[in-house]
Each structure stands twice: as C-alpha cells, then as structure tokens.
Amino acid sequence: MPEEKQAKSIDKATLEMLDKAAEEGIATVFDRAEKMKPCPIGADGSCCKNCAMGPCRVPLAKGKEETPEEKKARVGVCGATAETISARNFARMIAAGSASHSDHGRRVIEAFKLMAEGKTKDFEIKDEQKLLKLALDMGVEIGNRSNNEIALDIANKCENEFGKQEGELLFIKNAPIKRQEIWRNLGVVPRGIDREIVELMHRTHMGVDQDYRNLMLQGTRAALADGWGGSMIATEIQDCMFGTPSPVLSEINLGVLKEDMVNLVIHGHEPALAEMLAVVSQEPEMVKYAESKGAKGINLAGMCCTANEILMRHGVPIAGNFLQQELAIVTGALDAMVVDVQCIMQGIKEVASCFHTKIITTDNRAKMTGAEYMAFDEHNPKESARAIVRAAIDNYTKRGKNVRIPNIKQPLIAGFSHETISYLLGGLFRASYRPLNDNIINGRIRGLAGVVGCNNARTTHDSGHIAMIKELIKNDVLVLSTGCGAMAAAKAGLMVPEAAKKYCGEGLAEICETVGIPPVLHMGACVDNSRILIAATAVVKDGGLGDDISDLPAAGAAPEWMSEKAIAIGQYFVASGVYTVFGTTWPTSGSKEFTNHLFKDMEEMYGGKWDFQPDPVQAAQLMIAHIDKKRKALGIDKARERVLYDMDMRRELEG
Ligand code: SF4
Ligand code: MSK
C-alpha cells in the first residue's frame, strides 16, 4: 500500500502560500524535506564524527532484541560504545543550544552596559522596579545612586557570570531551596556559563569522557548555566531595558502583511534592533519618506522569536512562525526581511531571488552569502535602524505585480510575563500566585503545562502543538507557551479569552472567564522559558503545592522541536524537576542504555525526566497522567470536585 502523504500544515495561510510557491516553481523547506529523508543512523544519534578515524556508524538493529555480542560489537574505531557516542552527540546539542541562548544574553549585557555608561542615548531603563529588584537580588548597592550607576554594576556582575571560574551562578538562588540542594548534592551547580560550555565541548572530544552518566552531569551543568544563567540574564536585562511585558492585543499570520504599505519583517531572536525598528518605523519623517515612494506607510511585522520579543512589549503583529519564513517572501509583498541570529534558514535567500525582497543581515556573527549586510551599531542603534527602514522603503518601488497575501490572520493577547500573571491573579496591590495555587488545590485547574518550541518540517506544521494544547486545556490544564509553539496556538485562535469557553474543561474555563485570560498564556521567546522557571518557583514559594518544582502538578513539552536550543531547554527543565516530553523524533534512540538514563535514572536524580511520544494527544495524556500522579502525592487528587463560583469567590479572584 502506498504510504499516505502527510499534510504539510494545518495552517490555511501556509497552505495557500505553498500552492503559490508550487505554481511558480519555487522550492521551500517543505519540498526539500520531502526530497531529502533524514539519515536514520544520524537521527538515532548513532553516528560519530568526532575524529578523522570516523565517521563511525553504530546503528541499532530495529525490531529485534540485541544480543550481548551484538552490543559489544557496536563500537567505533576507537572503541567508543554506542552509549558514549549517543551521549556525546546529545551533550553537544546541549552545548550548542546553551551557547546560543547565552551568547544572546551576552549581547544584551553589552548593550545594557553601553546604556549604563552613557555611550548610547537610544536605550534607557524602562522598568525601574525590575532594575531595583535585580540590584537587591545581585547584591548591588542602591542608596542614592542613579539608575545608570546601578545598571553599570549589574552589567559588570552579569558579565562576570559568563567568565566566572569558580563558585555558583548568581541566579541559581532564584530556584527553590530544595532544588538548589539537589543540584549541590549532585555537583551540577554551574560555575561560569562559558566555562561549562567549554568543558562540555572538551569532554565530548575524542577520547575524553567515556562514561555517559558522568558526561551528562556536565551536560546538565551546561544546560542549567543556560536556563538559570544565560537565558535568565537575557530575559531579566531585556525587561529592564525594554520593559517587562504586560497584556497586549495584536494579530498573527501572513494576513498581517499589507498590500499598500512597505512591509518589513524582522526575523531572528534578539530584541535590540527590533526595538529600534519598532520606534523608528513610526517616526513621521520615515512615514513621509514611505509616502513619497507611493506607500501608505510602514508595516513592521515579526517572525520567529524576535517577533515574540516585540509582540510582547509593543504589540507588533507577527507574520508567522519558523516554517513560514520563506512563505512570507512568497507573498511577493515583502520589501525587506531583516535578520539577526538563530533559526534563519539560508533558503530564504534563494526564495528572495524570485522576488524583489531584500534580505538584510545585521549581526556580524550571522552573515549570509549573497545577502546585504547592514551592521547594527549598538552605539548608534536608532541610526542603524533608520538606514534599514530606508532600504526597505527604497525597495518598495521595485515590488512586482505578483503579489498575493492570504487574507488570514487571528487576534491574540500576549504579554504574560511572570510578574503580569501574578498581578492578574492577585491584583495590582497584592500581586501573588495564591489564587492560582488555590485553584490548583481545589482542582478547577488540574495542573500547569509548558508547551514550547519549534516547528519541524518532518511533521505537519503546527499540528503537534495544537492537538497537544487542545487535549491539555480540555482536561483543565493551564498552558504556558513560548517560541513558535506560542505562535501556533495564537494562529489557531487559542490566545484569546473566548477560547476558554470553546475548548476548555469546565474548571479551567471558569477561571479564564473570571480573570479574563486565555487558556494558553504567551510568555515570550525561547530565552523566556526562564520566565516559566521563575513562575514555577513562585508557585512553589506561595505554598500548598510542595516545596520543590518537582512536587508541582506540572509538565513540559516540545511537540515539534528541531533546534539544539530545544534540547538545552529540555535538559534544564528536566534538571529543574519537570517531566518533559518531546515529539517528532528522539536523538538517542540508538542507545537503549543511554535513553534509559534520560527517561528513567534522571527521575531519581532530579525528580524530572525526559520522555518521547510522537503522537501529540498521547503525549498530552502522559503529561496529564504525570500531573495526576503529582496531585495524588500532594493529597489533592480528591479535590477535583466541581464547585460553582459564588459571588464572594469571584470577587476574591478579581482582586
Ligand atoms: Fe569513530 Fe571514535 Fe573517532 Fe568517533 S571518536 S569518529 S567513534 S574513532
Ligand atoms: S524561533 S528555536 S524555531 S521556537 Fe525561537 Fe522557533 Fe524554535 Fe527557533
């Protein structure tokens, strides 16, 4: 029987643009994925190319039990076992993912320091309260000092976090006390972020660490240096400098592009340039310049996580998530795609060559052959942004007739920083997670789930996210989301309060309707998974749900993951005590023993563990089973009786 062809996407705008691409003979990531099947040996983590005696392939024969002799024979030229090879590959993914988030964090610190030193006038402290809180947390003197003096000390301390040779990362103290003890007992508390990543790269070099348990201790240290280090630094400092997000209404999908305006899409991950673009694209001189070229104005939209950053803080609309980057160009209406770092497919250049679209790289760490490079100068950010906007406007005049923008977009509410959630639940004057905890305890909310991560062209675009999230909210699990998963949810109409009535179980619907929140809360970009860690810690600290993150009725998932960053995030979630299930493919399937270490041993070590389930509904069921197991352990499994709100309870919730 011929294999049934998998649908490419569940998103209608994506399908419409794929049709247009096909009509015009333009190949996209979807076509390339069909043409090039993944190497099964590499996909299972059974290929080592860590030295020039290899590459060595040690595939596991499928469909039969391996004999001890066969297992013994599965070694590389140097004798490295399938377990070592699998663990090294996995650990290197953690190293690359942690490095990406952390290098993002470092750039943010550099801009923050320039601001504090008065070397750039375009950045400023937008959230003074957060600055002062950070100062207290980091032991920086406040006294009568100016914001910039305080900021400079914070910047220096943060910089030191990258190169710290000994001691513990400062933000480790943000975790529950019990969690810190678990890490200390296992010896996985990270020192400097750079040091942990360098050591992990060393230990995965040919002939170094050949005990997968020992190797994963370092893998965990590097992942924690990301989640409770590089990523957390990025989020906290970005909030200080660009503002802590609060609820904001916007729109999402390719339909946000406008036929009669200059369309400029900013794509990548770092917010500094995007922030400046958001400001300068509204400047009257810029708008006038656009009008002088025959456009009605400038339409700035985002793509991938840079999009999430400016959506969360300014409500800038989003054109799409990871797998839609080429399709935004296929509309023919995109005058410039401006990129910074991470998740930028080189394929956009080839697609752009079929249209007038300019691809502009802006970061010296991420250039692209054939694309125009316009450096983003942090000393003079507004001027850099203006030059880019002008280039997009100039290019508008070259737009051809071949324009088709799908008439598809969805409203969404974003901006749920952990601070905002506590204000919404507890009220402005007594911000607290107490009402959330109470509603988890009384069972209206069964538990919490972080559904995050990418799209992957090996699976139907957005389908895993949506099927999983719908199953979770139907079962009264409140979903926290970031990255491209959050965008999938928004496109499917799950990020508006009205979604509660339509898709949620009775208890969750009641809470969402009372507070006026959607059942899926957009918490930001991939680096903002650190917000989920802080929110989980706040829930623990508010009491009644155990004394560690691993006690919470909570789970995490990345049903359509593809990036190395997702593995780093997964590992810091697991090491923080979270049951974490991934979909699509599992990169250590070539070693049962190492996979068991991740799927079983880690639960004993950290209270959290990895799991793999490609069916998103079954994966959601696993998460719910885990949540129920935790409810039982807390003695609140009986509490899930239906209680209708009386007026007093509503008033209490509304704060
Ligand atoms: Fe092969 Fe060992 Fe070299 Fe890896 S390190 S490529 S297993 S010889
Ligand atoms: S952009 S890392 S595809 S979430 Fe952060 Fe999306 Fe994954 Fe990139």
XYZ file of C-alpha atoms and ligand atoms in Angstrom:
671
model
C 0.000 0.000 0.000
C 1.497 3.402 -0.853
C 2.454 5.458 2.192
C -0.167 8.108 2.941
C 1.257 11.553 2.256
C 1.499 13.673 5.368
C -0.248 17.045 5.241
C 2.261 19.876 5.169
C 0.459 22.189 7.555
C -2.802 22.724 9.377
C -2.463 26.451 8.841
C -4.522 27.707 5.887
C -2.291 30.708 5.176
C 0.707 28.382 4.960
C -1.128 26.018 2.604
C -2.231 28.899 0.386
C 1.329 30.177 0.042
C 2.639 26.655 -0.562
C 0.226 26.459 -3.501
C 1.531 29.777 -4.805
C 5.124 28.567 -4.428
C 4.286 25.353 -6.290
C 2.537 27.250 -9.114
C 5.639 29.379 -9.509
C 8.125 26.514 -9.216
C 9.676 27.831 -6.006
C 11.132 25.209 -3.651
C 10.691 25.692 0.089
C 11.723 23.824 3.221
C 8.620 21.646 2.812
C 9.786 20.454 -0.628
C 13.356 19.926 0.486
C 12.181 17.883 3.469
C 10.228 15.648 1.120
C 13.164 15.213 -1.200
C 15.800 14.567 1.451
C 14.931 11.933 4.033
C 16.828 12.108 7.331
C 19.746 9.715 7.721
C 18.361 7.037 10.087
C 21.736 6.439 11.734
C 22.318 10.113 12.475
C 18.706 10.603 13.558
C 19.178 7.922 16.238
C 22.380 9.542 17.486
C 24.446 6.554 16.291
C 26.958 8.352 14.090
C 30.167 9.790 15.495
C 32.345 12.165 13.516
C 34.358 13.488 16.415
C 37.665 12.431 14.831
C 39.142 11.686 11.437
C 39.222 7.919 12.004
C 35.461 8.087 11.532
C 32.738 8.911 10.837
C 31.784 5.732 12.693
C 28.260 4.360 12.461
C 26.916 2.094 15.189
C 23.220 1.634 14.303
C 20.900 -0.384 16.499
C 19.113 -3.129 14.543
C 15.383 -2.420 14.785
C 12.672 -4.972 15.508
C 14.735 -7.494 17.472
C 16.405 -7.814 20.830
C 20.139 -7.152 20.641
C 22.374 -9.985 21.876
C 25.269 -9.167 24.248
C 27.714 -9.991 21.426
C 25.973 -7.630 19.037
C 26.016 -4.903 21.659
C 29.724 -5.469 22.257
C 30.393 -5.169 18.545
C 28.612 -1.836 18.254
C 31.659 0.352 18.787
C 33.536 2.967 16.804
C 37.103 2.567 15.536
C 38.452 3.927 18.846
C 36.242 1.520 20.764
C 33.700 4.164 21.815
C 30.455 2.386 22.648
C 27.044 3.257 21.213
C 26.244 4.711 24.653
C 29.245 7.032 24.610
C 28.557 8.099 21.031
C 24.897 8.767 21.749
C 25.655 10.684 24.947
C 28.370 12.758 23.277
C 26.041 13.747 20.443
C 23.272 14.644 22.869
C 25.649 16.608 25.085
C 26.981 18.557 22.099
C 23.435 19.577 21.260
C 23.120 20.919 24.801
C 26.420 22.781 24.411
C 25.324 24.429 21.154
C 21.864 25.294 22.473
C 23.213 26.726 25.723
C 25.838 28.687 23.800
C 23.172 30.224 21.538
C 20.933 31.462 24.340
C 23.886 32.575 26.402
C 25.577 34.471 23.589
C 22.243 36.227 23.075
C 22.349 37.095 26.784
C 25.906 38.406 26.457
C 24.940 40.757 23.614
C 22.098 42.107 25.724
C 24.560 42.812 28.542
C 26.873 44.622 26.141
C 24.042 46.931 25.035
C 22.932 47.381 28.663
C 26.481 48.372 29.637
C 26.727 50.888 26.783
C 23.483 52.393 28.030
C 24.708 52.494 31.641
C 27.963 54.156 30.593
C 26.058 56.745 28.603
C 27.689 55.575 25.367
C 24.347 55.185 23.641
C 21.415 57.504 24.153
C 18.825 55.350 22.402
C 18.465 52.698 25.106
C 17.119 53.517 28.558
C 15.809 51.867 31.708
C 12.150 51.128 31.034
C 11.406 49.074 34.138
C 12.971 50.747 37.150
C 11.232 48.436 39.593
C 12.810 45.422 37.962
C 16.220 47.114 37.936
C 15.989 47.695 41.675
C 14.804 44.167 42.332
C 17.716 42.820 40.321
C 20.083 45.056 42.277
C 18.768 43.618 45.542
C 18.973 40.039 44.244
C 22.518 40.547 42.985
C 23.841 42.443 45.995
C 24.272 45.753 44.142
C 24.108 48.861 46.321
C 21.096 51.118 45.640
C 21.388 54.061 48.092
C 21.161 57.418 46.351
C 22.774 56.144 43.203
C 21.385 56.863 39.745
C 19.731 54.144 37.693
C 22.694 54.109 35.349
C 25.191 53.641 38.178
C 23.167 50.726 39.478
C 22.791 49.343 35.959
C 26.547 49.500 35.385
C 27.211 47.393 38.483
C 24.549 44.915 37.381
C 26.076 44.772 33.884
C 29.536 44.080 35.310
C 28.171 41.374 37.594
C 26.285 39.766 34.706
C 29.387 39.883 32.503
C 31.260 38.142 35.263
C 28.682 35.346 35.184
C 29.988 34.275 31.799
C 33.629 34.006 32.776
C 33.315 33.026 36.437
C 35.919 30.320 37.059
C 34.721 29.210 40.487
C 31.628 29.498 42.660
C 27.965 29.389 41.696
C 25.934 31.363 39.163
C 24.035 34.098 41.000
C 20.574 33.301 39.610
C 20.765 29.738 40.935
C 19.448 31.342 44.129
C 16.198 32.097 42.288
C 15.363 28.379 42.426
C 13.552 26.792 45.382
C 15.940 25.955 48.257
C 15.278 22.247 47.920
C 16.146 22.362 44.203
C 19.425 24.105 44.971
C 20.244 21.349 47.471
C 19.544 18.649 44.889
C 21.929 20.336 42.467
C 24.615 20.820 45.092
C 24.398 17.199 46.204
C 24.809 16.043 42.613
C 27.582 18.562 41.987
C 25.849 20.144 38.989
C 25.588 23.759 40.103
C 27.121 25.722 37.232
C 30.133 27.986 37.512
C 30.635 30.484 34.684
C 28.459 29.905 31.614
C 31.393 29.956 29.187
C 33.372 27.591 31.387
C 30.609 24.967 31.476
C 30.115 25.037 27.724
C 33.866 24.862 27.021
C 34.240 21.971 29.459
C 31.372 20.135 27.806
C 32.952 20.555 24.368
C 36.236 19.265 25.820
C 34.616 16.273 27.468
C 32.870 15.266 24.255
C 36.120 15.416 22.267
C 37.579 12.123 21.075
C 38.963 10.103 23.957
C 37.863 12.180 26.944
C 34.713 11.458 28.991
C 33.560 7.941 28.158
C 31.059 7.339 30.930
C 27.666 8.606 29.804
C 26.494 9.252 33.364
C 29.486 11.423 34.100
C 29.161 13.160 30.743
C 25.527 14.023 31.393
C 26.425 15.586 34.736
C 28.409 18.105 32.715
C 25.601 18.265 30.125
C 23.258 19.181 32.963
C 25.661 21.784 34.343
C 25.837 23.452 30.921
C 22.047 23.306 30.493
C 21.496 24.846 33.943
C 24.017 27.542 33.001
C 21.622 28.305 30.151
C 18.233 28.192 31.900
C 19.253 29.735 35.214
C 22.121 31.699 33.645
C 22.386 32.921 30.063
C 18.677 32.783 29.227
C 17.603 34.218 32.562
C 20.128 37.042 32.265
C 18.844 37.799 28.750
C 15.209 37.939 29.871
C 15.779 39.942 33.054
C 18.029 42.556 31.473
C 15.811 42.864 28.386
C 12.879 43.556 30.687
C 14.883 46.271 32.492
C 15.905 47.932 29.253
C 12.895 47.377 27.016
C 10.118 46.950 29.591
C 8.519 43.986 31.310
C 5.690 42.710 29.119
C 2.076 43.213 30.108
C -1.047 42.083 28.250
C -1.228 43.440 24.748
C -3.596 42.819 21.846
C -2.214 42.080 18.399
C -2.628 39.922 15.297
C -0.835 36.992 13.776
C -0.337 35.197 10.454
C 0.653 36.147 6.912
C -2.501 38.252 6.586
C -0.819 40.966 8.693
C 1.232 41.945 5.618
C -0.307 44.885 3.776
C -0.570 45.363 0.036
C -0.377 49.161 0.087
C 2.386 49.594 2.674
C 6.110 48.969 2.918
C 6.336 45.523 4.509
C 9.374 44.973 6.684
C 9.735 41.697 8.562
C 12.275 41.332 11.371
C 13.313 37.720 11.927
C 15.602 36.001 14.401
C 15.947 36.263 18.155
C 17.492 39.343 19.692
C 15.292 42.300 20.575
C 17.672 45.304 20.449
C 17.394 46.020 16.713
C 13.722 45.056 16.623
C 13.009 47.512 19.447
C 14.636 50.293 17.470
C 12.803 49.309 14.273
C 9.514 49.444 16.171
C 10.330 53.013 17.217
C 11.813 54.452 14.027
C 9.257 52.892 11.664
C 6.665 55.159 13.324
C 8.728 58.344 13.033
C 6.902 60.969 10.931
C 9.943 61.524 8.655
C 10.133 57.812 7.947
C 6.410 57.559 7.240
C 6.680 60.600 4.970
C 9.578 59.003 3.150
C 7.490 55.874 2.593
C 4.619 58.017 1.323
C 6.979 59.780 -1.060
C 7.567 56.389 -2.658
C 3.847 55.771 -3.086
C 3.230 53.596 0.014
C 0.568 54.344 2.620
C 3.018 53.788 5.448
C 5.413 51.298 7.007
C 4.174 47.946 8.214
C 6.607 46.268 10.609
C 5.919 42.627 11.412
C 7.896 39.908 13.146
C 8.928 36.326 12.501
C 10.135 33.674 14.965
C 11.352 34.825 18.380
C 12.383 38.398 17.566
C 8.715 38.680 16.700
C 7.766 37.392 20.125
C 10.014 39.968 21.782
C 8.380 42.983 20.097
C 4.932 41.463 20.220
C 5.221 41.065 23.994
C 6.397 44.639 24.537
C 4.797 46.644 21.721
C 2.042 44.518 20.201
C 3.859 44.455 16.825
C 1.989 41.871 14.693
C 3.551 38.535 13.804
C 3.756 37.322 10.197
C 4.407 33.712 11.152
C 6.486 31.073 12.869
C 9.605 29.161 11.851
C 8.241 27.235 8.846
C 6.582 30.332 7.392
C 9.750 32.397 6.876
C 10.100 31.570 3.170
C 6.350 31.854 2.654
C 6.294 35.469 3.826
C 8.575 36.148 0.855
C 6.399 34.050 -1.477
C 3.568 36.574 -0.923
C 5.587 38.899 -3.172
C 4.676 41.720 -0.781
C 7.747 41.645 1.426
C 10.093 44.548 0.763
C 12.767 43.526 3.236
C 13.430 40.671 5.593
C 15.851 41.826 8.252
C 17.533 39.083 10.234
C 19.745 38.855 13.312
C 20.632 35.435 14.753
C 19.242 31.881 15.049
C 16.583 29.930 13.108
C 17.152 31.856 9.901
C 17.056 29.387 7.017
C 19.588 30.010 4.292
C 16.757 29.024 1.927
C 15.223 32.500 2.289
C 17.970 33.915 0.067
C 17.073 31.623 -2.842
C 13.340 32.273 -2.429
C 14.005 36.023 -2.251
C 15.857 35.829 -5.571
C 12.483 35.016 -7.214
C 11.048 38.309 -5.897
C 12.218 41.831 -5.161
C 12.641 41.092 -1.434
C 15.885 42.294 0.129
C 17.457 40.014 2.723
C 19.413 42.180 5.149
C 21.729 40.596 7.704
C 22.621 42.829 10.631
C 24.817 40.855 13.011
C 28.489 40.176 12.358
C 28.054 36.700 13.841
C 25.433 35.770 11.244
C 26.099 36.815 7.670
C 24.657 35.069 4.620
C 26.338 34.697 1.241
C 24.588 36.914 -1.279
C 22.587 38.866 1.305
C 23.180 42.534 2.022
C 24.908 43.219 5.347
C 23.914 46.380 7.206
C 25.636 46.378 10.585
C 23.523 47.129 13.637
C 25.690 49.503 15.636
C 24.741 49.389 19.312
C 26.460 52.740 19.857
C 24.040 54.303 17.442
C 21.074 51.949 17.280
C 18.408 54.352 16.035
C 20.533 55.485 13.090
C 21.248 51.840 12.161
C 17.539 51.083 12.312
C 16.676 54.131 10.206
C 19.129 53.051 7.489
C 17.462 49.638 7.383
C 13.945 51.072 7.211
C 15.066 53.415 4.410
C 16.459 50.444 2.470
C 13.115 48.672 2.790
C 11.245 51.781 1.636
C 13.540 52.180 -1.362
C 12.908 48.593 -2.269
C 9.100 49.045 -2.158
C 9.296 50.746 -5.571
C 10.696 47.509 -7.022
C 7.740 45.411 -5.892
C 6.305 43.409 -8.802
C 2.711 42.592 -9.721
C 2.993 39.033 -8.453
C 1.529 39.781 -5.024
C -0.884 37.586 -3.102
C -1.325 37.992 0.632
C -3.516 35.348 2.280
C -6.484 37.030 3.881
C -5.887 35.097 7.056
C -4.956 36.437 10.485
C -6.058 35.938 14.078
C -6.268 38.263 17.055
C -4.220 37.310 20.106
C -3.383 38.569 23.559
C 0.260 38.224 24.568
C 2.471 39.749 27.233
C 2.215 37.281 30.115
C 5.448 37.812 31.988
C 5.509 36.044 35.351
C 5.009 39.428 37.035
C 1.918 40.076 34.929
C 0.436 36.708 35.779
C 0.772 37.419 39.476
C -0.814 40.886 39.056
C -3.693 39.467 37.051
C -4.352 36.754 39.567
C -3.642 38.565 42.791
C -4.401 42.174 41.919
C -2.051 45.130 41.487
C -1.587 45.783 45.188
C -1.181 42.223 46.335
C 0.330 40.527 43.308
C 0.506 36.861 44.117
C 0.207 33.361 42.785
C -2.068 32.472 45.715
C -5.297 32.342 43.675
C -3.555 30.102 41.132
C -2.321 27.755 43.848
C -5.755 27.697 45.465
C -7.409 26.812 42.186
C -4.878 24.072 41.556
C -5.504 22.743 45.047
C -9.295 22.844 44.672
C -8.941 21.177 41.282
C -10.501 23.743 38.990
C -7.077 23.901 37.415
C -5.731 20.369 37.186
C -2.168 21.464 36.582
C 0.248 23.519 34.501
C 1.954 22.655 31.233
C 4.705 24.451 29.378
C 4.213 23.708 25.675
C 7.104 25.334 23.862
C 9.493 25.050 20.976
C 9.836 24.989 17.251
C 8.199 23.719 14.102
C 9.801 20.827 12.283
C 9.382 20.130 8.561
C 9.356 16.392 9.370
C 5.913 16.713 10.883
C 2.719 18.538 9.895
C 3.339 22.216 10.626
C 1.625 23.374 13.870
C -0.393 20.149 14.203
C 1.528 18.739 17.176
C 1.256 21.963 19.161
C -2.449 22.380 18.547
C -3.504 18.776 19.154
C -1.484 18.670 22.371
C -2.671 22.032 23.679
C -6.338 21.291 22.926
C -6.095 17.995 24.782
C -4.482 19.695 27.763
C -6.917 22.587 28.109
C -9.874 20.251 27.578
C -8.580 18.488 30.682
C -8.280 21.693 32.719
C -4.531 22.079 32.339
C -3.464 25.731 32.018
C -0.863 26.067 29.246
C 2.141 28.402 29.309
C 3.780 28.820 25.950
C 6.790 30.430 24.247
C 8.539 30.437 20.879
C 6.987 29.088 17.705
C 4.606 26.899 19.716
C 3.028 30.032 21.152
C 2.571 31.367 17.630
C 0.929 28.117 16.528
C -1.525 28.436 19.422
C -2.269 32.046 18.558
C -2.891 31.262 14.885
C -5.350 28.569 15.950
C -7.318 31.123 17.987
C -6.261 29.771 21.393
C -4.794 33.020 22.725
C -7.989 34.962 23.214
C -10.159 34.724 26.341
C -13.107 33.452 24.251
C -11.137 30.278 23.534
C -11.763 29.221 27.126
C -15.462 28.573 26.646
C -14.918 26.782 23.366
C -12.017 24.487 24.178
C -11.522 24.190 27.958
C -12.791 21.880 30.593
C -15.329 23.413 32.947
C -12.888 24.311 35.736
C -10.267 25.999 33.578
C -12.943 27.787 31.533
C -14.394 29.202 34.732
C -11.029 30.588 35.863
C -10.146 32.042 32.451
C -13.542 33.705 32.114
C -13.397 35.153 35.621
C -9.873 36.547 35.300
C -10.290 37.375 31.605
C -7.250 35.449 30.381
C -6.812 32.990 27.505
C -6.233 29.332 28.427
C -2.840 29.487 26.705
C -0.574 32.221 28.055
C 2.083 33.654 25.739
C 5.213 34.102 27.844
C 7.618 35.182 25.100
C 10.583 33.945 23.083
C 12.747 30.834 23.551
C 15.032 32.629 26.034
C 11.908 33.451 28.026
C 11.456 29.841 29.084
C 13.326 31.209 32.074
C 10.052 33.054 32.856
C 8.398 29.639 33.227
C 11.113 28.571 35.713
C 10.553 31.713 37.765
C 6.767 31.330 37.620
C 7.097 27.691 38.766
C 9.339 28.803 41.622
C 6.829 31.494 42.601
C 4.082 28.862 42.698
C 6.265 26.703 44.982
C 7.042 29.667 47.233
C 3.374 30.601 47.569
C 2.843 27.301 49.341
C 0.469 24.373 49.444
C 1.945 22.540 46.474
C 5.094 21.001 47.934
C 8.485 22.551 48.382
C 10.099 21.994 45.019
C 9.312 22.353 41.313
C 9.285 18.543 41.065
C 6.348 18.445 43.507
C 4.121 20.586 41.276
C 1.373 19.093 39.131
C 3.178 20.375 36.053
C 4.823 19.076 32.880
C 6.688 20.399 29.842
C 6.689 19.554 26.155
C 8.143 20.465 22.768
C 5.980 18.501 20.318
C 7.589 19.874 17.142
C 11.149 20.583 18.291
C 14.012 20.875 15.833
C 16.701 23.133 17.306
C 19.653 22.303 19.540
C 18.337 25.030 21.821
C 15.274 22.869 22.446
C 17.499 20.076 23.812
C 19.281 22.538 26.100
C 15.899 23.835 27.304
C 14.591 20.296 27.787
C 17.624 19.338 29.862
C 17.341 22.367 32.136
C 13.641 21.694 32.584
C 14.339 18.047 33.468
C 17.150 19.062 35.837
C 14.783 21.606 37.407
C 12.379 18.772 38.235
C 9.982 18.838 35.279
C 8.620 15.838 33.382
C 9.396 16.799 29.778
C 8.073 15.059 26.684
C 9.344 15.673 23.160
C 7.688 14.742 19.869
C 8.765 14.273 16.236
C 11.996 12.329 16.705
C 14.258 11.246 19.532
C 18.019 11.757 19.068
C 19.344 8.976 21.346
C 17.258 6.032 20.108
C 20.463 4.272 19.013
C 21.362 3.565 22.625
C 18.749 1.991 24.864
C 21.002 2.263 27.883
C 21.655 5.985 27.487
C 17.997 6.621 26.632
C 17.046 4.801 29.856
C 19.388 7.109 31.713
C 17.466 10.111 30.377
C 13.992 8.545 30.661
C 14.370 6.719 33.997
C 17.519 7.439 36.039
C 17.040 11.182 35.762
C 13.756 10.974 37.653
C 15.599 9.517 40.640
C 18.310 12.136 40.354
C 16.309 15.273 39.580
C 12.627 14.413 40.107
C 12.099 15.318 36.445
C 12.803 13.188 33.388
C 12.720 13.081 29.608
C 10.133 11.220 27.576
C 9.356 10.802 23.893
C 5.953 10.411 22.268
C 5.394 11.471 18.668
C 1.591 11.342 18.943
C 0.704 14.736 20.480
C -2.576 13.594 22.049
C -0.923 10.590 23.657
C 1.903 12.855 24.771
C -0.677 15.168 26.387
C -2.166 12.126 28.116
C 1.269 11.252 29.502
C 1.564 14.806 30.826
C -1.889 14.600 32.406
C -1.041 11.230 33.985
C 2.089 12.816 35.448
C 0.073 15.786 36.726
C -2.400 13.400 38.357
C 0.467 11.444 39.930
C 1.752 14.666 41.486
C -1.745 15.657 42.642
C -2.035 12.304 44.371
C 1.353 12.700 46.049
C 0.249 16.124 47.312
C -3.017 14.645 48.596
C -5.136 16.921 46.406
C -6.362 14.255 43.992
C -9.745 14.126 45.703
C -10.220 17.860 45.407
C -11.203 17.879 41.757
C -14.895 18.186 42.505
C -16.899 20.776 40.547
C -17.610 23.833 42.658
C -19.545 26.657 41.102
C -18.350 30.128 41.973
C -20.421 32.205 44.328
C -20.060 35.983 44.294
C -17.523 36.065 47.144
C -15.214 33.705 45.332
C -15.458 35.736 42.133
C -14.650 38.921 43.984
C -11.676 37.229 45.593
C -10.386 36.146 42.189
C -10.972 39.511 40.579
C -8.941 41.122 43.359
Fe 34.956 6.917 15.394
Fe 35.913 7.132 17.903
Fe 36.615 8.902 16.047
Fe 34.100 8.864 16.949
S 35.929 9.374 18.141
S 34.742 9.076 14.833
S 33.797 6.681 17.331
S 37.068 6.748 16.063
S 12.371 30.600 16.887
S 14.345 27.875 18.375
S 12.173 27.573 15.759
S 10.917 28.097 18.879
Fe 12.918 30.747 18.796
Fe 11.038 28.961 16.891
Fe 12.484 27.007 17.865
Fe 13.639 28.896 16.539
